[in-house]
Structures are given as C-alpha cells and as structure tokens.
Tab-separated table of C-alpha atoms and ligand atoms in Angstrom:
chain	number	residue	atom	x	y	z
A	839	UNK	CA	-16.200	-25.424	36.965
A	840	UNK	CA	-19.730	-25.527	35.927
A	841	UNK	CA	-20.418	-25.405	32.005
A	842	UNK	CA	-22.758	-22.351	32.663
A	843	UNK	CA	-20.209	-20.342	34.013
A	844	UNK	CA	-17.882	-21.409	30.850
A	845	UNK	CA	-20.871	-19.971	28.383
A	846	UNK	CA	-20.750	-17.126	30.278
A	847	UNK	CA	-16.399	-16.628	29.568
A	848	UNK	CA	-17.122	-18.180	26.510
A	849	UNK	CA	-19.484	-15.547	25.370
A	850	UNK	CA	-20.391	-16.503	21.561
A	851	UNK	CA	-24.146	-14.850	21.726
A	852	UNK	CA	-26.949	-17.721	21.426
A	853	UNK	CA	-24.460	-20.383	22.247
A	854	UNK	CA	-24.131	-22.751	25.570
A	855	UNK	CA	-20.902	-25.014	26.545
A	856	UNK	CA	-22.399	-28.381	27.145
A	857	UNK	CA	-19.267	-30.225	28.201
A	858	UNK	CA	-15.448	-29.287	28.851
A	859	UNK	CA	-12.109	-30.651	29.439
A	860	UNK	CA	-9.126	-28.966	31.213
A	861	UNK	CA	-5.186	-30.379	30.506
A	862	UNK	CA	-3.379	-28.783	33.226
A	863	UNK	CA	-0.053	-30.286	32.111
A	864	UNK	CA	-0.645	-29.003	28.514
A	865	UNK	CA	-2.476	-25.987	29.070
A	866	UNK	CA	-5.564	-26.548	26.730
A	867	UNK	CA	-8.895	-26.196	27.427
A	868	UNK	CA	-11.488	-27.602	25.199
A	869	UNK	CA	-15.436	-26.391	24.685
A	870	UNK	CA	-17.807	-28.346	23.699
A	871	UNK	CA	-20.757	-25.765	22.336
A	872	UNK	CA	-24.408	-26.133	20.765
A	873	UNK	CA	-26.889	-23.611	19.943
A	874	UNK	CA	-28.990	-22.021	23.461
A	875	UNK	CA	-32.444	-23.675	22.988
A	876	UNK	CA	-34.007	-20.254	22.090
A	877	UNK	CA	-31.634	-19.961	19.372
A	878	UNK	CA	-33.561	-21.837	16.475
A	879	UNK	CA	-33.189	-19.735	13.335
A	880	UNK	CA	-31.086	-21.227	10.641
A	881	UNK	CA	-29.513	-18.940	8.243
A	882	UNK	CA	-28.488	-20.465	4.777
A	883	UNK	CA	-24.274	-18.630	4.257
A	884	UNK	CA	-24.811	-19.290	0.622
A	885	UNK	CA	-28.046	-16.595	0.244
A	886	UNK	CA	-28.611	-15.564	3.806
A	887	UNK	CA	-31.905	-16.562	3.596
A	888	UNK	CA	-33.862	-17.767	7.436
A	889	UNK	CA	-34.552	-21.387	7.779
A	890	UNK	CA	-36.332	-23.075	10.448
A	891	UNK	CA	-35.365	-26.839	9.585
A	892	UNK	CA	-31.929	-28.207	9.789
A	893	UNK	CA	-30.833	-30.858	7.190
A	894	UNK	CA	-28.401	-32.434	9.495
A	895	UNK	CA	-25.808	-31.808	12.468
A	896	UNK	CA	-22.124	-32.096	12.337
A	897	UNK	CA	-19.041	-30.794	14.353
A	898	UNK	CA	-16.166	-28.600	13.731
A	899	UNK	CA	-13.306	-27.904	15.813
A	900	UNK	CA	-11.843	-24.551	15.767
A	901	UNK	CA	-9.096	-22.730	17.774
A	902	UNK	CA	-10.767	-19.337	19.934
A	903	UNK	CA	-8.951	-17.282	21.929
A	904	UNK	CA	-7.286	-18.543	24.585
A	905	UNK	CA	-8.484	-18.547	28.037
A	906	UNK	CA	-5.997	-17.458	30.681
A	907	UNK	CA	-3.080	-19.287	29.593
A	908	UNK	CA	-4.918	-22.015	28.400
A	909	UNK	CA	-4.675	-22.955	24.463
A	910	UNK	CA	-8.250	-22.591	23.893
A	911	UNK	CA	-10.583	-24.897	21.493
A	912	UNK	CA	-14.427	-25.109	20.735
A	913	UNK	CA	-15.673	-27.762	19.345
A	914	UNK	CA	-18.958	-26.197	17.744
A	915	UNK	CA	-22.139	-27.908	16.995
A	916	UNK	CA	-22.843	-26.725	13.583
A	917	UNK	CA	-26.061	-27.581	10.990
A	918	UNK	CA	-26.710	-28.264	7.247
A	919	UNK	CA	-29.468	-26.456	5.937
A	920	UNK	CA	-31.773	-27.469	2.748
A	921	UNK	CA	-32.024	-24.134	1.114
A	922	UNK	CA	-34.961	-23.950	-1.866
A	923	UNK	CA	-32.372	-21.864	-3.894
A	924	UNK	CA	-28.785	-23.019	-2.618
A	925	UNK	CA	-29.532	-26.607	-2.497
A	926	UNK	CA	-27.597	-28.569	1.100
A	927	UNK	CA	-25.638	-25.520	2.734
A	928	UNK	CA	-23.639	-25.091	5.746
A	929	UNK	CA	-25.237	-22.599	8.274
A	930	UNK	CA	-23.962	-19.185	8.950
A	931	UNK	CA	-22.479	-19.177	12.397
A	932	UNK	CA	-21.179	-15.562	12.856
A	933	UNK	CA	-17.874	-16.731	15.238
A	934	UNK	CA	-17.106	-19.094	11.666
A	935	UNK	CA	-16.297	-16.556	9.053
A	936	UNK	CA	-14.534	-19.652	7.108
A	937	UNK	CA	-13.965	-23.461	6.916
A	938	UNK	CA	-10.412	-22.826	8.552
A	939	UNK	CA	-10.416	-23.901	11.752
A	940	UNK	CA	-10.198	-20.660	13.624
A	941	UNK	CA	-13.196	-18.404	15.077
A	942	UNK	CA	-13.618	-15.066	13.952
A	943	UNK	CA	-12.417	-12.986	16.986
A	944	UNK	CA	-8.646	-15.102	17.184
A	945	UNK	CA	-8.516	-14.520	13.130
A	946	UNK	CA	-9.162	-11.155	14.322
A	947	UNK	CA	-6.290	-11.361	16.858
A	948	UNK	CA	-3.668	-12.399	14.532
A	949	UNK	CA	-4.945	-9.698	11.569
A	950	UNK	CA	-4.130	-7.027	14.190
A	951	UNK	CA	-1.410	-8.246	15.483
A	952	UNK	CA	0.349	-8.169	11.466
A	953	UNK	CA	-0.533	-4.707	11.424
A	954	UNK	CA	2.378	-3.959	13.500
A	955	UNK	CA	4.669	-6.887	13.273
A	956	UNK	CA	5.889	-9.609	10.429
A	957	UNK	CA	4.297	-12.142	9.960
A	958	UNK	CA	7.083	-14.590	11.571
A	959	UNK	CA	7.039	-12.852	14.463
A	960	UNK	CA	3.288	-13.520	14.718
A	961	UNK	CA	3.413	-16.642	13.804
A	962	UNK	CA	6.153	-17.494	16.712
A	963	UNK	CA	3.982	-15.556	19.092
A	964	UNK	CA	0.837	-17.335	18.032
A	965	UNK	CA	2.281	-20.875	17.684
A	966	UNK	CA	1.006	-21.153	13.996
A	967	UNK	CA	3.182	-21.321	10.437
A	968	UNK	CA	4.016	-18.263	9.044
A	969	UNK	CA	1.668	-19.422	5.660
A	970	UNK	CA	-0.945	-19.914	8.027
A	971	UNK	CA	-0.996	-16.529	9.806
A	972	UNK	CA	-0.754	-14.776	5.885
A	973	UNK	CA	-3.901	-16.383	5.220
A	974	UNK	CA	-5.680	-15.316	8.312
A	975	UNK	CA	-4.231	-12.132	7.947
A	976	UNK	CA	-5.724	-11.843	3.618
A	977	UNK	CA	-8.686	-12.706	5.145
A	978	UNK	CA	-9.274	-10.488	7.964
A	979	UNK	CA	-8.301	-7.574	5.764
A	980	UNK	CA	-10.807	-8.962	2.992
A	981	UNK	CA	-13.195	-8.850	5.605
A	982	UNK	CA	-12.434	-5.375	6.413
A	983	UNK	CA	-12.299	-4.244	2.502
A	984	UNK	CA	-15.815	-6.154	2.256
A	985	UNK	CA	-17.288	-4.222	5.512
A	986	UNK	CA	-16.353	-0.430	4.663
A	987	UNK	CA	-17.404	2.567	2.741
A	988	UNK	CA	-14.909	3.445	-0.080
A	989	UNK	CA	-14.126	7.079	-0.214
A	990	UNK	CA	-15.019	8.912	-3.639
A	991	UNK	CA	-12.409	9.001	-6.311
A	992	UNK	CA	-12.023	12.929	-7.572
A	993	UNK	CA	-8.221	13.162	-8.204
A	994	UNK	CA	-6.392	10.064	-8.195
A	995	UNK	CA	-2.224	9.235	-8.626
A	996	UNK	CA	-0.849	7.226	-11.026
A	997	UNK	CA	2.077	5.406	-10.254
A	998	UNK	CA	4.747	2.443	-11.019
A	999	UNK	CA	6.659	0.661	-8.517
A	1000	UNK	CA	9.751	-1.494	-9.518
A	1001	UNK	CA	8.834	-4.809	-7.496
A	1002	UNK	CA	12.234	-6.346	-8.519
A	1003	UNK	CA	13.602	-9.222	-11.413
A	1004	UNK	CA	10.815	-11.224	-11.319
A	1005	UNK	CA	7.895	-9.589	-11.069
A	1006	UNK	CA	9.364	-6.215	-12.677
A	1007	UNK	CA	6.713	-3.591	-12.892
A	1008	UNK	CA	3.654	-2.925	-11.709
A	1009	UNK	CA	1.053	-0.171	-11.345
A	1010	UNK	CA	0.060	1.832	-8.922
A	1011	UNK	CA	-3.475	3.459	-8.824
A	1012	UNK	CA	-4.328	5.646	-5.964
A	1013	UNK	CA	-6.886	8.032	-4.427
A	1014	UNK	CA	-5.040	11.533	-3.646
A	1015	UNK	CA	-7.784	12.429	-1.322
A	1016	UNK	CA	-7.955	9.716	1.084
A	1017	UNK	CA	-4.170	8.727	0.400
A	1018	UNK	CA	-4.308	5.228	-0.602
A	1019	UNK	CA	-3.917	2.564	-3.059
A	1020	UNK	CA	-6.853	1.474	-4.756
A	1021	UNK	CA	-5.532	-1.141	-7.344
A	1022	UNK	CA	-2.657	-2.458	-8.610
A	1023	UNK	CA	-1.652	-4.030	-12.237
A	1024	UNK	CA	0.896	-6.285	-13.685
A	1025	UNK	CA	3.019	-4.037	-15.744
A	1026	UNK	CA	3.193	-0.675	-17.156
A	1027	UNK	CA	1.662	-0.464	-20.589
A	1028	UNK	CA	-1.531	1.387	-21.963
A	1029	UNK	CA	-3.634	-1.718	-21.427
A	1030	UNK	CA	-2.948	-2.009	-17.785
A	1031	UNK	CA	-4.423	0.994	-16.760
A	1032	UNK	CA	-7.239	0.509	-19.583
A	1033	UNK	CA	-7.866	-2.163	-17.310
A	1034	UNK	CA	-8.372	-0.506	-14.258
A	1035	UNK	CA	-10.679	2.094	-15.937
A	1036	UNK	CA	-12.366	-0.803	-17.942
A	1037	UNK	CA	-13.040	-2.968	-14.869
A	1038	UNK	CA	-12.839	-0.875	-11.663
A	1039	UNK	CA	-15.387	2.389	-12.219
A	1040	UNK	CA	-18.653	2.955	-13.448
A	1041	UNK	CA	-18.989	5.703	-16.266
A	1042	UNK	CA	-20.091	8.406	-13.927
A	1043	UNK	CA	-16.978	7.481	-11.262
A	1044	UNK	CA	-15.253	8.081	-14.451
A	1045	UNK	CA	-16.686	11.344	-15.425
A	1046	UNK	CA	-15.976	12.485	-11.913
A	1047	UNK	CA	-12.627	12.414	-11.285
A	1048	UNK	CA	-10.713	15.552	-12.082
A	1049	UNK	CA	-7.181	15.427	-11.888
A	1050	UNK	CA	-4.189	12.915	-12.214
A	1051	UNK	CA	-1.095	13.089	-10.604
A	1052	UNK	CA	1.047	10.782	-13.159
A	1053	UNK	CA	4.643	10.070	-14.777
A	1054	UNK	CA	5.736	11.555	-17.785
A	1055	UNK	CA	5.165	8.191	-19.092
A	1056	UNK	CA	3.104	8.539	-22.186
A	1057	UNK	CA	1.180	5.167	-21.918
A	1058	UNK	CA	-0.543	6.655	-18.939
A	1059	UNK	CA	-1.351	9.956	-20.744
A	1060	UNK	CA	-2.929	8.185	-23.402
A	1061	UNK	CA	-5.096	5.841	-21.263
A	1062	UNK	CA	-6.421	8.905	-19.144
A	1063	UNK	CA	-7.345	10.727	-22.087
A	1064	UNK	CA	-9.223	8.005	-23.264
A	1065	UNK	CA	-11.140	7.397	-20.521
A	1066	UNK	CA	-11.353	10.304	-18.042
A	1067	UNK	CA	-12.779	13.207	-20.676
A	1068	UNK	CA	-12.620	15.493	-17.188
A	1069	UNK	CA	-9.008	14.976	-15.927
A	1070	UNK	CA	-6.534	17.463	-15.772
A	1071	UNK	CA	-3.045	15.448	-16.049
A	1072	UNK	CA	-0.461	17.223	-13.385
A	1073	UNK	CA	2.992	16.133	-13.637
A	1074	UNK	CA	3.871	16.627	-10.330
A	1075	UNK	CA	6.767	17.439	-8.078
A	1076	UNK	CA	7.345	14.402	-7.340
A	1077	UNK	CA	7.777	12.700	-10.476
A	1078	UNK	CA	9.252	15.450	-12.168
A	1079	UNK	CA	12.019	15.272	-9.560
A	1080	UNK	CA	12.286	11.692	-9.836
A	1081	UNK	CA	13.838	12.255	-13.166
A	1082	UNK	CA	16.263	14.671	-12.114
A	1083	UNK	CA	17.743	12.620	-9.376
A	1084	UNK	CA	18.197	10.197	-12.276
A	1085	UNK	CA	20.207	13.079	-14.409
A	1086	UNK	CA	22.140	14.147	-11.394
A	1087	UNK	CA	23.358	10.291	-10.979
A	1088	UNK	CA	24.124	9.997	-14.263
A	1089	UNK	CA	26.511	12.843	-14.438
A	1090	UNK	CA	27.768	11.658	-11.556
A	1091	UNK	CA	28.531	7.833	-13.203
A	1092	UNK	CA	29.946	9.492	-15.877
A	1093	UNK	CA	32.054	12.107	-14.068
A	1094	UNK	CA	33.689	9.310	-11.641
A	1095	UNK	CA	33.017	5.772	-11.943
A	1096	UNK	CA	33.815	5.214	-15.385
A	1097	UNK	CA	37.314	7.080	-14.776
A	1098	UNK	CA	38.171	4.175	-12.168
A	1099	UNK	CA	41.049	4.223	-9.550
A	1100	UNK	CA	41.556	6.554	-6.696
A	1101	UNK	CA	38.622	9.306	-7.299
A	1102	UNK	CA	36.266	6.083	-7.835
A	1103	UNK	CA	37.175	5.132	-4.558
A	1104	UNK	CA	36.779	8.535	-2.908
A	1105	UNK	CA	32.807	9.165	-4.227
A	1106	UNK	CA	31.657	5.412	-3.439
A	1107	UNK	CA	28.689	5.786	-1.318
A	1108	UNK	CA	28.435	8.866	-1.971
A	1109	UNK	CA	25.173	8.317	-4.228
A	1110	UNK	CA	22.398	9.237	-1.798
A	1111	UNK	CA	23.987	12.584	-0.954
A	1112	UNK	CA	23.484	13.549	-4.109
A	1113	UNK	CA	19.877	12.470	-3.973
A	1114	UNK	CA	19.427	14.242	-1.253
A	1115	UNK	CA	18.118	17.468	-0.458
A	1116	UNK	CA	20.918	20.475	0.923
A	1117	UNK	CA	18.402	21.570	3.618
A	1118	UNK	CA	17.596	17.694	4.579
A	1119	UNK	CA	21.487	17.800	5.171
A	1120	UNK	CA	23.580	17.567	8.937
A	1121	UNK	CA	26.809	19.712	8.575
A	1122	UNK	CA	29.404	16.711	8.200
A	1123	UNK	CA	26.944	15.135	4.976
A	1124	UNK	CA	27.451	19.421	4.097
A	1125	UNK	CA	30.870	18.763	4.567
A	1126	UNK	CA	31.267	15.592	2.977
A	1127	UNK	CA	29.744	16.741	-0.022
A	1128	UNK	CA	31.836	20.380	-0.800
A	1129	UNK	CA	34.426	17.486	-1.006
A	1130	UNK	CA	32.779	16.071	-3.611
A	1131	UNK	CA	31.960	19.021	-5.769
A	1132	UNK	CA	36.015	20.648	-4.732
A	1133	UNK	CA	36.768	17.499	-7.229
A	1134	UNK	CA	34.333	17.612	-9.601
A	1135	UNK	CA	32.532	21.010	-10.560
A	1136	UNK	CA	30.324	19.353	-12.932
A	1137	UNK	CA	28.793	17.057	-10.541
A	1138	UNK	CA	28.585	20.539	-8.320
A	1139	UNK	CA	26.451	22.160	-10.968
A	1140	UNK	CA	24.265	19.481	-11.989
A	1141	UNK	CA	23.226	19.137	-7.728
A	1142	UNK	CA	22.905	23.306	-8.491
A	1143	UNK	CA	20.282	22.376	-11.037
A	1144	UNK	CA	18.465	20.243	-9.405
A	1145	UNK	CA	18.082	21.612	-6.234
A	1146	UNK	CA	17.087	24.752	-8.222
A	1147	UNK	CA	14.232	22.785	-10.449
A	1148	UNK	CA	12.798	21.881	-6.845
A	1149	UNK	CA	11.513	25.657	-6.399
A	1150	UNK	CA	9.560	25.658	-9.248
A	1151	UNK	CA	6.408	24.556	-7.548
A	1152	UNK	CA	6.363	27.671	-4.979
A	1153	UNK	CA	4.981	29.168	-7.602
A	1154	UNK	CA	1.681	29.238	-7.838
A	1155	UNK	CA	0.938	31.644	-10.733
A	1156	UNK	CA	0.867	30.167	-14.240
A	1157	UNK	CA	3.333	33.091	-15.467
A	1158	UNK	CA	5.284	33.306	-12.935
A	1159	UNK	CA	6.483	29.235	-13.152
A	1160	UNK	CA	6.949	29.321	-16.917
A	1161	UNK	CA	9.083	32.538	-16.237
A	1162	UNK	CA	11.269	30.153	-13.630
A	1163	UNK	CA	11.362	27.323	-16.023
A	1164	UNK	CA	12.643	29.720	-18.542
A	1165	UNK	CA	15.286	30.761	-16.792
A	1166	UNK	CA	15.852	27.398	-15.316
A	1167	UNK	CA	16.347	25.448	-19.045
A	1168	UNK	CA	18.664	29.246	-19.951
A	1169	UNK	CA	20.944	28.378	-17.121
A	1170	UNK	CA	21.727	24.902	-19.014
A	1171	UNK	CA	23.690	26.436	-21.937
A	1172	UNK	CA	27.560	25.755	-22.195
A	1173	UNK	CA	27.086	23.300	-19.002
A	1174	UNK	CA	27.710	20.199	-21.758
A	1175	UNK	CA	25.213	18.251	-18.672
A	1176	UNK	CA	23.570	16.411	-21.142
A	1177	UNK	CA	21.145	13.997	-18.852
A	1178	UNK	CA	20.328	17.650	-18.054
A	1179	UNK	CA	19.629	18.746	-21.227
A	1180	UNK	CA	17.022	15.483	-21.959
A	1181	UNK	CA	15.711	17.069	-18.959
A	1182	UNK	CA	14.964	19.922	-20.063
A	1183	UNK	CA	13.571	18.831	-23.117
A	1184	UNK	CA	11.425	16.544	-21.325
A	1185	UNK	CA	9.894	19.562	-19.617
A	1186	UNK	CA	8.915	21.555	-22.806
A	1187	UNK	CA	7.479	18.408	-24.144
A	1188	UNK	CA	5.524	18.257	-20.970
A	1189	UNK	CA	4.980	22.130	-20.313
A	1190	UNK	CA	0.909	21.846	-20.377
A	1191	UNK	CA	0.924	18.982	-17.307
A	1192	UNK	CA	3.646	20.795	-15.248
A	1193	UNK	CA	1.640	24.465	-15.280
A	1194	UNK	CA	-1.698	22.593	-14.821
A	1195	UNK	CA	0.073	22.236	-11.044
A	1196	UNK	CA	-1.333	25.797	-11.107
A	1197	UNK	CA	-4.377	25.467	-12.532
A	1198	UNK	CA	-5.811	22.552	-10.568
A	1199	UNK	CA	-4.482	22.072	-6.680
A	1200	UNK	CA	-3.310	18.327	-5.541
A	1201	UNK	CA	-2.361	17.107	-2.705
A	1202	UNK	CA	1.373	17.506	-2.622
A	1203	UNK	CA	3.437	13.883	-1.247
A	1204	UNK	CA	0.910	11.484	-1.130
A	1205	UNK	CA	1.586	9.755	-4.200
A	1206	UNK	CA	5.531	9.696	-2.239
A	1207	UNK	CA	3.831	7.955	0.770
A	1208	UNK	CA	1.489	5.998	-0.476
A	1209	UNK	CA	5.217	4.674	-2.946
A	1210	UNK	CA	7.067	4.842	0.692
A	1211	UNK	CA	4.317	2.321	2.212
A	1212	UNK	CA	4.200	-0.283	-0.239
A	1213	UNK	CA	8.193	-0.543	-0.216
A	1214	UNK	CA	8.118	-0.479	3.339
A	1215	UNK	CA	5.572	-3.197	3.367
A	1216	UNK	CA	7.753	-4.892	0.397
A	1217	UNK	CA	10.718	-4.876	2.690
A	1218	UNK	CA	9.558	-5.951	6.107
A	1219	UNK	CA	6.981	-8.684	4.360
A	1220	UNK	CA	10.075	-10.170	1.736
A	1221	UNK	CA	8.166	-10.150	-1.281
A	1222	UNK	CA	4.834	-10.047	-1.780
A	1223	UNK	CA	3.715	-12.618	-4.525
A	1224	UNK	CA	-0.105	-11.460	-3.974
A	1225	UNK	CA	-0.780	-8.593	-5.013
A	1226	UNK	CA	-4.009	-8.601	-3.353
A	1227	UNK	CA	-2.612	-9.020	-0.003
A	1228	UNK	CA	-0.304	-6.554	-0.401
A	1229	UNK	CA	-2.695	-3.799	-1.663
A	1230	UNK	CA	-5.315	-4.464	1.527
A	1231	UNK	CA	-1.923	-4.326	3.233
A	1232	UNK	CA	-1.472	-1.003	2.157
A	1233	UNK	CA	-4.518	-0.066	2.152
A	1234	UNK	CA	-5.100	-0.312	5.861
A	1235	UNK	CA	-2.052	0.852	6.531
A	1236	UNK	CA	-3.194	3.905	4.820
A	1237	UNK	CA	-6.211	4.013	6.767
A	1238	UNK	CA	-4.893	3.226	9.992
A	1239	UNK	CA	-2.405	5.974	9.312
A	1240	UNK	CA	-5.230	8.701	9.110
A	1241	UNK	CA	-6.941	7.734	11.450
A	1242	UNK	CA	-3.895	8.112	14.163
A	1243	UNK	CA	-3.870	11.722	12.490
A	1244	UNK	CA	-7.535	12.433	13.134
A	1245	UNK	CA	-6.549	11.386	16.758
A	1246	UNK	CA	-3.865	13.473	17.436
A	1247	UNK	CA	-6.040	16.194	16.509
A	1248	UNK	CA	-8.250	15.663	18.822
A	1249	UNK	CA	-5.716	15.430	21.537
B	1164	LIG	ZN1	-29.539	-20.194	0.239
C-alpha cells in the first residue's frame, strides 16, 4: 500500500503518512505522519497565537481509530514553538486535544460510547483500564461543556441528594428550564449555596432569575433571599410530597415493626407500596395493600392523607388551594397521626412558598428527573468520587435527553 493512499484513510487535514508498518499476526497498523509541506503555520496551545518558526521537532505516539480490524497508531511529528509571551510551547495539533496518548476523534469514540454503557464495559470493548476510559470520558465531556452555549438561568431547582456514608450530602443546583444540573456542592448548609451564588453568576444572572423550586429546608430560604432579591421561593409538589412519604413510613414503623412477631412479618416489603401512588398501582399491589390497611386502619388513613395532599396542586387559584389545605390539616383531628400532624404544621409554617405554586408557574417534575438521573448515573457508575464528572455526566445526559425529545417531534 502506498503511503499516499494511507493519508488519504488517514484523513487528519494538513497531514501526510510518510512511512507505515502492517503486523498481520497482531493486527496493528502503525502511521508514521508529518505536517503536508503547505501546512507551515505554527500555532502556540498556550495563547493561540500564529508562528512561523518552530523551536524544535519531536514525536508522539498516540492510539487513532482503528483501521479495519487493525489496532491503529500514529506516530505524529509534532513541533515546539518559541512564543514571545508563552515562552517554549508545544504546538496545537487539533487531532491532540491532550498529552494522553490518544487522538481526538478515538477520545471521542470512547466519550460516546459511556454515554450508553459503563465504563467497564467500554473499557473491555476498547481494550483500555476502566481508570483510563473515565479520564477520556471527563475529558471529552469537558470538551463539550467548554464548546457550548449555556442556556439562561430564570427559575432554577434547588436540591439535595443523599450520596451515601461517606460523602453524605450534597447539593443540587439546577436550571428548571432546560432541565439540568448546573452545579453541585459538598453539603447542605447556608454557605454552600452562598457559594454557588458567590462564585457561579454575575449580579445581573442574579437579578434575573425568578423563581426557586426548593426544600422546606430553611438554609436554602435564607441563602436565596440573600442573594436573589427577584425570586419567588415555590415549595413544590415534589418536595412537599417527599415529606409525606416520610410521615406515611413512619406511621407505618410505628404501627408494625416495633410490635415485632407475626404482623412484622406480614408488612415486610411492603414499604414501597405505601410510597406509591393508588393510580400507579396493578390490581394484585391493590390487593396486596387492602391487606395491609384490613390490619391496620391507621396505616389506611395516613396513605388516605397523603394521597389526598397530592391534589392540592390541581388547583390553580390561590383561594381555592388554601381552601383544600384547610380542609386537608381539619381532616387530621382525632387521627392521633402525629408525623402527620408535624406535617401539617410544616405546611402553615410554609403557607407563602406552597400558594406561590399559584402565583408563579414551574415546570412540574424536573427537579424529580434531573434527582432520578444523577441516582441512576450513581448506580450504574458505583460511586462517583468526582463530582465534576458526575455533573457533565448528568449534564449531557440531560441534554442528550432533550434533544431525543425535539426529535421525536419532528418525526
Ligand atoms: Zn503563546
């Protein structure tokens, strides 16, 4: 095979193979590659500024994609530049994005193939150590972060996601409107989402944003108000219901598993039910639950309740929810459900935040995906001791996710 016809598969623009060597027995093929003799302009990666002298040559091998089924490498002819403000650089060489030794396009490769599979699995299919395809992977998506136009933030989701013993809390920032994470912090406290305001917006990003989906979690409150003079805080749906699927489980704890013995027995596993929505329900988890309440009528009241404090937000008129709440917190007397009644109390402390659902509109379950992603991601990735990584992770995946929307759309 003639080397011209190998810088013509090769195809790295303003590049020519100048020697080659095939291994039939191990399947490699190896490029040997210098600069097209047109190709003179030097271009300094510390400033980007054009340079017509090079300071001296040197080589670097780095894996491409493969070729057929031959393990591909090029080794690359690659120059020092004297740059009047950097001092001795290396060139920029497009196809070298970084000093590992991989070309742009097979980092590329490997970043898209983690967007649908573990990393293991890509590392098996790409012959490399799973360590080794995380890094390509952080910085492919770093490359993508670096390359694209971040959407406005207007109302944005406040959020904390138990990562487990060690790394206990952290927080979640997101943008409602394009539904996705935007930055994450160590912890839970005032301070960490001072931070994010502190470091992460401009004063004008900050005057702009309008509402905040957050916890009843006062730390949160306080930093908003600080910070965001124009934000409407919405205690949404979501997180209001979060706390009563932690009311209904404690009645239920106290109701059967501290009695022990034969009833204990008979409710084990019988948690998510109870979490779970009636109409979400097949008949034999229907079933399977009457059981449950034929023992217990407490336990049948408190799911009552909180199936109940779901409707709230079909209302849409200020009056009209307060009215429902009313009658909601009413229907509480004599019950003796006293996670209930915390509840409850909760809710009047919180009453401005849960009608401002009415006064300023948010996008309903993104704040639940955008949670549902990163513990998916959690899950299938092990542990993410980055956070970085993980919140590109997420991040694409959020993108990737509307953009298979827009698509289907179109279709
Ligand atoms: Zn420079």
């Amino acid at each position: 095979m003639r080397d011209s016809d190998l810088t013509k598969l090769l195809g790295w623009p303003g590049y020519r193979v100048y020697r080659h060597e095939i291994n039939e027995r191990a399947k490699t093929l190896k490029l040997w590659i210098r600069r097209k003799r047109g190709n003179k302009k030097l271009v300094c990666s510390g400033c980007g500024r054009r340079l017509d002298e090079a300071h001296e040559v040197s080589e670097r091998e780095v894996r491409d994609l493969p070729c057929m089924e031959f393990r591909t490498t090029v080794m690359v002819e690659v120059y020092r530049v004297c740059c009047p403000d950097c001092g001795v650089k290396m060139e920029r060489v497009p196809q070298l994005p970084s000093k590992a030794p991989f070309s742009k396009r097979f980092e590329d490769a490997v970043g898209q193939a983690c967007e649908s599979a573990a990393a293991r699995q890509v590392a098996l299919r790409f012959g490399l150590a799973a360590s080794t395809v995380r890094a390509i992977d952080l910085r492919y998506l770093e490359r993508w972060a670096a390359s694209r136009r971040k959407p406005a933030l207007a109302r944005m989701g406040v959020d904390e996601i138990y990562l487990g013993k060690k790394q206990k809390f952290i927080t979640v920032v997101s943008n409602l409107d394009s539904g996705e994470p935007l930055w994450f912090g160590r912890e839970r406290k005032k301070e960490t989402l001072d931070q994010f305001f502190r470091e992460e917006l401009s004063a004008g990003q900050k005057m702009r944003i309008t509402a905040a989906c957050v916890d009843m979690w006062e730390p949160f409150r306080l930093s908003i108000e600080q910070w965001a003079p124009n934000c409407r805080i919405v205690y949404d749906k979501f997180h209001v219901m979060q706390h009563a699927n932690k009311a209904i489980d404690e009645v239920r704890r106290a109701e059967f598993f501290r009695k022990g013995g034969r009833l204990r027995e008979l409710v084990k596993g019988k948690r998510w039910l109870l979490l779970s929505r009636w109409v979400n329900l097949t008949a034999s988890k229907r079933r399977e639950l009457n059981q449950l309440f034929a023992l217990n009528r407490k336990v049948f009241k408190a799911y009552l309740l909180k199936e109940s404090l779901d409707r709230l937000w079909s209302y849409h008129y200020e009056g009209a929810m307060l009215n429902y709440l009313q009658r909601w917190v009413d229907q509480l007397r004599w019950q003796r459900l006293e996670p209930f009644q915390k509840l409850a109390a909760m809710l009047l402390d919180h009453l401005e935040g849960i009608l401002n659902y009415c006064r300023t509109k948010v996008p309903l379950g993104v704040v639940e995906a955008i949670n549902g992603n990163i513990k998916a991601l959690m899950r299938r990735g092990r542990g993410y001791r980055n956070l970085r990584y993980l919140l590109l992770k997420a991040q694409r995946m959020a993108t990737l996710k509307t953009e298979f929307v827009v698509l289907r759309k179109v279709a």
